[in-house]
Amino acid sequence: MELRVSSTLFFLLLLAFPFQFSSSSSTKGFSLSVENPDDVILSPNGIFTAGFYAVGENAYCFSIWFTEPKAQNLTVVWMANLNQPVNGRLSTLSIDETGNLILTDARQFKIWTTDTSSSSLLKLVLNNNGNLVLHEKQGTVLWQSFDHPINTLLPGQVLPKDASLVSSRSETNHSSGFYKLFFDDFNVLRLAFDGQDVPSNYWPDPWLKNFESGRSSYNGSRNVVLDALGYFSSSDNFTFKTSDYGRVLQRRLMIDYDGNLRVYSRESAADYWYVSWQAKSEPCKIHGICGPNSMCSNDPYSGRKCSCLPGYKVKNESDWSYGCEAKFNISCNMNESRFQLISHVEFYGTDFVYLQNSTFKQCQEICLQLCNCKGFQYNFRKEFNRYDCYTKTMLVNGYQSPDFFGAMFLRLPKGDSFSGDLKESVNSCHNNVNSVMLERGYIERRENTLVKIFLWLAYAIGGIEIFCLFMVWSCLMITGKKSSVNEQGYQLNAIGFRRFSYSELKKATNGFCEEIGRGGGGIVYKAVLSDNRVAAVKRLSEANQGESEFLAEVSIIGRLNHMNLIEMWGYCVERKHRLLVYEYMENGSLAQNLMSNTLNWSERYNIALGIARGLSYLHEECLEWILHCDVKPHNILLDLNYHPKIADFGLSKLQNRNDINSSFSRVRGTRGYMAPEWIFNLPITSKVDVYSYGIVMLEMITGKNPSMGIQVADGAEAHQGRLRRLVTWVREKKIKGLEMTSWVEEIMDPLVEGDYDIKKMETLVKVSLECVQEEKSARPTMSQVVEMLQRY
Ligand SMILES: *[C@@H]1O[C@H](CO)[C@@H](O)[C@H](O)[C@H]1NC(C)=O
Ligand SMILES: *[C@@H]1O[C@H](CO)[C@@H](O)[C@H](O)[C@H]1NC(C)=O
Ligand SMILES: *[C@@H]1O[C@H](CO)[C@@H](O)[C@H](O)[C@H]1NC(C)=O
Ligand SMILES: *[C@@H]1O[C@H](CO)[C@@H](O)[C@H](O)[C@H]1NC(C)=O
Ligand SMILES: *[C@@H]1O[C@H](CO)[C@@H](O)[C@H](O)[C@H]1NC(C)=O
Ligand SMILES: *[C@@H]1O[C@H](CO)[C@@H](O)[C@H](O)[C@H]1NC(C)=O
Ligand SMILES: *[C@@H]1O[C@H](CO)[C@@H](O)[C@H](O)[C@H]1NC(C)=O
Ligand SMILES: *[C@@H]1O[C@H](CO)[C@@H](O)[C@H](O)[C@H]1NC(C)=O
């Protein structure tokens, strides 16, 4: 039987003549048999082949692969039944009477089908680009393999919306593995390790906000495409060009079993594949790669090396993804544990307790009190000049690098002495886990010259990398930004931005029982999250917004990152519920503190400067231009050290998204703090926040509430008349006091304690008065305010 079929031959199914199939579909109809190695479909250009591919002994998957090389290890680009191979006898791929492409195992079991239906003639064609298409004779496409990618994208193939690429389990096991390339809730393309309870993102670096990694969350089309010249683009604005960009080569984008996303290229069928781009340059930063209770370290020869922690032994020598298991039982008795230092090691994520500025003893106590605490990370945070403590009940994503300045204290039983020397427990990784820059075949076949070329390539790439690192470093130095990515990453991960379920928040707030504030469109409750962090949960009352709009806004707010802005940890959107989860501020609001008169002059000055910085960031520095519109002492919160953070920014957007044209038609804000523009219906600009800021400052200095005027003006402008009172009162004092140097001292609240620098106070009063000018163009911008206040 001649069944070496090329796609130029059409497999016509004459469904009008069912008798043709009734006898045996394998002879009369279209059918490929697993038993005949020549039963394959070739693309017209000969580059691709579709057929049965042996994935194990007597185990076959219907697959598409590159025709060359015809070696045992084919370059497979697609598989139909990767998780359920079929028998090597009597298994077939055929088209049935109803228009379905069906894979049958041992003539009995339907393993896989395209779930299509048609009553007309069908053709199965393998296109030149590697796309296997089932279509009707008239051209209607019923099904195509490009719509169902596995772990590979070919040039021109668009990753369908909401599809993901999933790596294979290992180099030889093609079933679905732990790594995936996908779009997250915010339309950002990511790589994640999905082999534990919690999926763990590792690309782009999880501690970076989207805009810091150059991603955009606004485009919901969620597509990804690599072109024939080597240009990759995704709808979140991530693009790259391969190192060999511009030449027409054979290419494939693949998520490898080791969790790295790579583009492979080759000149022609006669050549070997090489890597022309990869997502992660440090193999140990790929999560989950060595399994739990082990550490990954860089190895100059094999790329990386996994080793068990002291006291642990490897679970499965041939598959390190199982990690290591303890050789001991931890006793709950606190007196029977000791801690062993392992330096330069980080276990990323899954912190049980995160404690800032903790002593070593405190940290150790917390761990000891918890039966299943396996140890703790104790890192020095240079930027805050303190030690932070992270206790762990799981030890995952461990990696060791001399560049990491932090230490792990591993909990071990007291009596037993496990070797402190890690080398003893080192097991070099199985081949499966080694990071190989090149396809295996490349090295094996043309060892001498090619290895040399690739060594040079590696040096060149290394050189470029060092250069890039240097550039990044110098950028960081110039802008004076955070210096240590490791440390930064650690904290941000500990307080990562995420989605909460309603029931989770209900539990955390104990059924919304402890109210700690009101306003800004909702009630705020105190909560204790499952990881013991204390949080403030705001329940929005007026949230009748659709889910996607809410998510878009929340993602904008969530990306704002400034020391003087309240940090948002997450959100919840479920049916009608819209909740926001923020960090909890120990010292409450500025309003409360002014009332109880707890702040001295130097704290007040620092608060003035901090709020100005926060607003300046909102107005001028962050990507999205944001007006607060409700600056008042209730929205300024103070942390343990009385550093101010602005709350409720972005809420005006969250609640009234639809009225964009008349976006500020409704008067917002709070009486006493509102700029004249609101009352006179003038265009609203960032100067409304400047005005409110000025009022808050005057209130802080004088101790007088702006809405408590001396005299009430009449009519519609009543409150406007009142609030002019505080301002006019200060202005009058200023004019009268021109000859007296201490007019500023005269307006300062006599009840406030602490020393002050009269020059500073004069500046603050002067700046505040400028901020409350009726004419908005006469008011300074927030960055000018920061500049003036910083001078002292
Ligand atoms: C195929 O891959 C396996 C596993 O890496 C390897 O042991 C074998 O030698 C390869 N075979 C060929 C022909 O390259
Ligand atoms: C491949 O991996 C899967 C999932 O871990 C496993 O169930 C299967 O037995 C493996 N197959 C082979 C041939 O090792
Ligand atoms: C979204 O991304 C796609 C593909 O990258 C692009 O074609 C489209 O124009 C983008 N849409 C918007 C609104 O930017
Ligand atoms: C996308 O990237 C381009 C070029 O880097 C940039 O000009 C543009 O502003 C970005 N778009 C978004 C939405 O970030
Ligand atoms: C180790 O892993 C391999 C590959 O997944 C598997 O075939 C084998 O059964 C495992 N051995 C043990 C002891 O779990
Ligand atoms: C740990 O506890 C289990 C069950 O209690 C016991 O079977 C095992 O021998 C213990 N292992 C060690 C190392 O003591
Ligand atoms: C631990 O040791 C302390 C002092 O050595 C002792 O007071 C305490 O009772 C011990 N705790 C337990 C659970 O044995
Ligand atoms: C850390 O805590 C100590 C006392 O517990 C305090 O003196 C120190 O100022 C704190 N440091 C920071 C950076 O908060």
PDB file of N, CA and C and ligand atoms in Angstrom, residues 55-56 169 172-176 178 319 322, ligand 2:
ATOM      1  N   VAL A  55       7.937   8.004  21.575  1.00  0.00           N
ATOM      2  CA  VAL A  55       8.381   8.730  22.759  1.00  0.00           C
ATOM      3  C   VAL A  55       8.920   7.781  23.818  1.00  0.00           C
ATOM      4  N   GLY A  56       8.754   6.499  23.612  1.00  0.00           N
ATOM      5  CA  GLY A  56       9.261   5.512  24.546  1.00  0.00           C
ATOM      6  C   GLY A  56       9.104   4.160  23.908  1.00  0.00           C
ATOM      7  N   ARG A 169       8.350  17.529  30.425  1.00  0.00           N
ATOM      8  CA  ARG A 169       8.783  17.135  31.760  1.00  0.00           C
ATOM      9  C   ARG A 169      10.302  17.027  31.869  1.00  0.00           C
ATOM     10  N   THR A 172      13.769  13.853  27.777  1.00  0.00           N
ATOM     11  CA  THR A 172      13.285  12.645  27.116  1.00  0.00           C
ATOM     12  C   THR A 172      11.813  12.375  27.366  1.00  0.00           C
ATOM     13  N   ASN A 173      11.256  12.936  28.428  1.00  0.00           N
ATOM     14  CA  ASN A 173       9.849  12.707  28.722  1.00  0.00           C
ATOM     15  C   ASN A 173       9.057  13.895  28.186  1.00  0.00           C
ATOM     16  N   HIS A 174       8.238  13.649  27.167  1.00  0.00           N
ATOM     17  CA  HIS A 174       7.558  14.752  26.485  1.00  0.00           C
ATOM     18  C   HIS A 174       6.236  15.156  27.126  1.00  0.00           C
ATOM     19  N   SER A 175       5.850  14.491  28.189  1.00  0.00           N
ATOM     20  CA  SER A 175       4.569  14.883  28.785  1.00  0.00           C
ATOM     21  C   SER A 175       4.695  16.245  29.474  1.00  0.00           C
ATOM     22  N   SER A 176       3.552  16.868  29.806  1.00  0.00           N
ATOM     23  CA  SER A 176       3.564  18.246  30.285  1.00  0.00           C
ATOM     24  C   SER A 176       4.370  18.396  31.569  1.00  0.00           C
ATOM     25  N   PHE A 178       6.537  21.439  34.254  1.00  0.00           N
ATOM     26  CA  PHE A 178       6.186  22.411  35.291  1.00  0.00           C
ATOM     27  C   PHE A 178       6.254  23.867  34.865  1.00  0.00           C
ATOM     28  N   ASP A 319      15.957  12.468  38.892  1.00  0.00           N
ATOM     29  CA  ASP A 319      15.085  13.617  38.618  1.00  0.00           C
ATOM     30  C   ASP A 319      15.132  14.591  39.787  1.00  0.00           C
ATOM     31  N   TYR A 322      12.312  16.537  42.128  1.00  0.00           N
ATOM     32  CA  TYR A 322      11.740  16.055  43.380  1.00  0.00           C
ATOM     33  C   TYR A 322      12.467  16.651  44.588  1.00  0.00           C
TER      34      TYR A 322
HETATM   35  C1  LIG B   2       6.867  11.283  32.212  1.00  0.00           C
HETATM   36  O1  LIG B   2       6.446  12.131  33.259  1.00  0.00           O
HETATM   37  C2  LIG B   2       5.132  11.857  33.726  1.00  0.00           C
HETATM   38  C3  LIG B   2       4.748  12.922  34.703  1.00  0.00           C
HETATM   39  O2  LIG B   2       5.716  13.117  35.657  1.00  0.00           O
HETATM   40  C4  LIG B   2       5.102  10.466  34.315  1.00  0.00           C
HETATM   41  O3  LIG B   2       3.795  10.162  34.773  1.00  0.00           O
HETATM   42  C5  LIG B   2       5.513   9.468  33.250  1.00  0.00           C
HETATM   43  O4  LIG B   2       5.598   8.187  33.819  1.00  0.00           O
HETATM   44  C6  LIG B   2       6.853   9.829  32.657  1.00  0.00           C
HETATM   45  N1  LIG B   2       7.125   8.992  31.535  1.00  0.00           N
HETATM   46  C7  LIG B   2       8.266   8.363  31.389  1.00  0.00           C
HETATM   47  C8  LIG B   2       8.411   7.557  30.155  1.00  0.00           C
HETATM   48  O5  LIG B   2       9.169   8.422  32.233  1.00  0.00           O
END
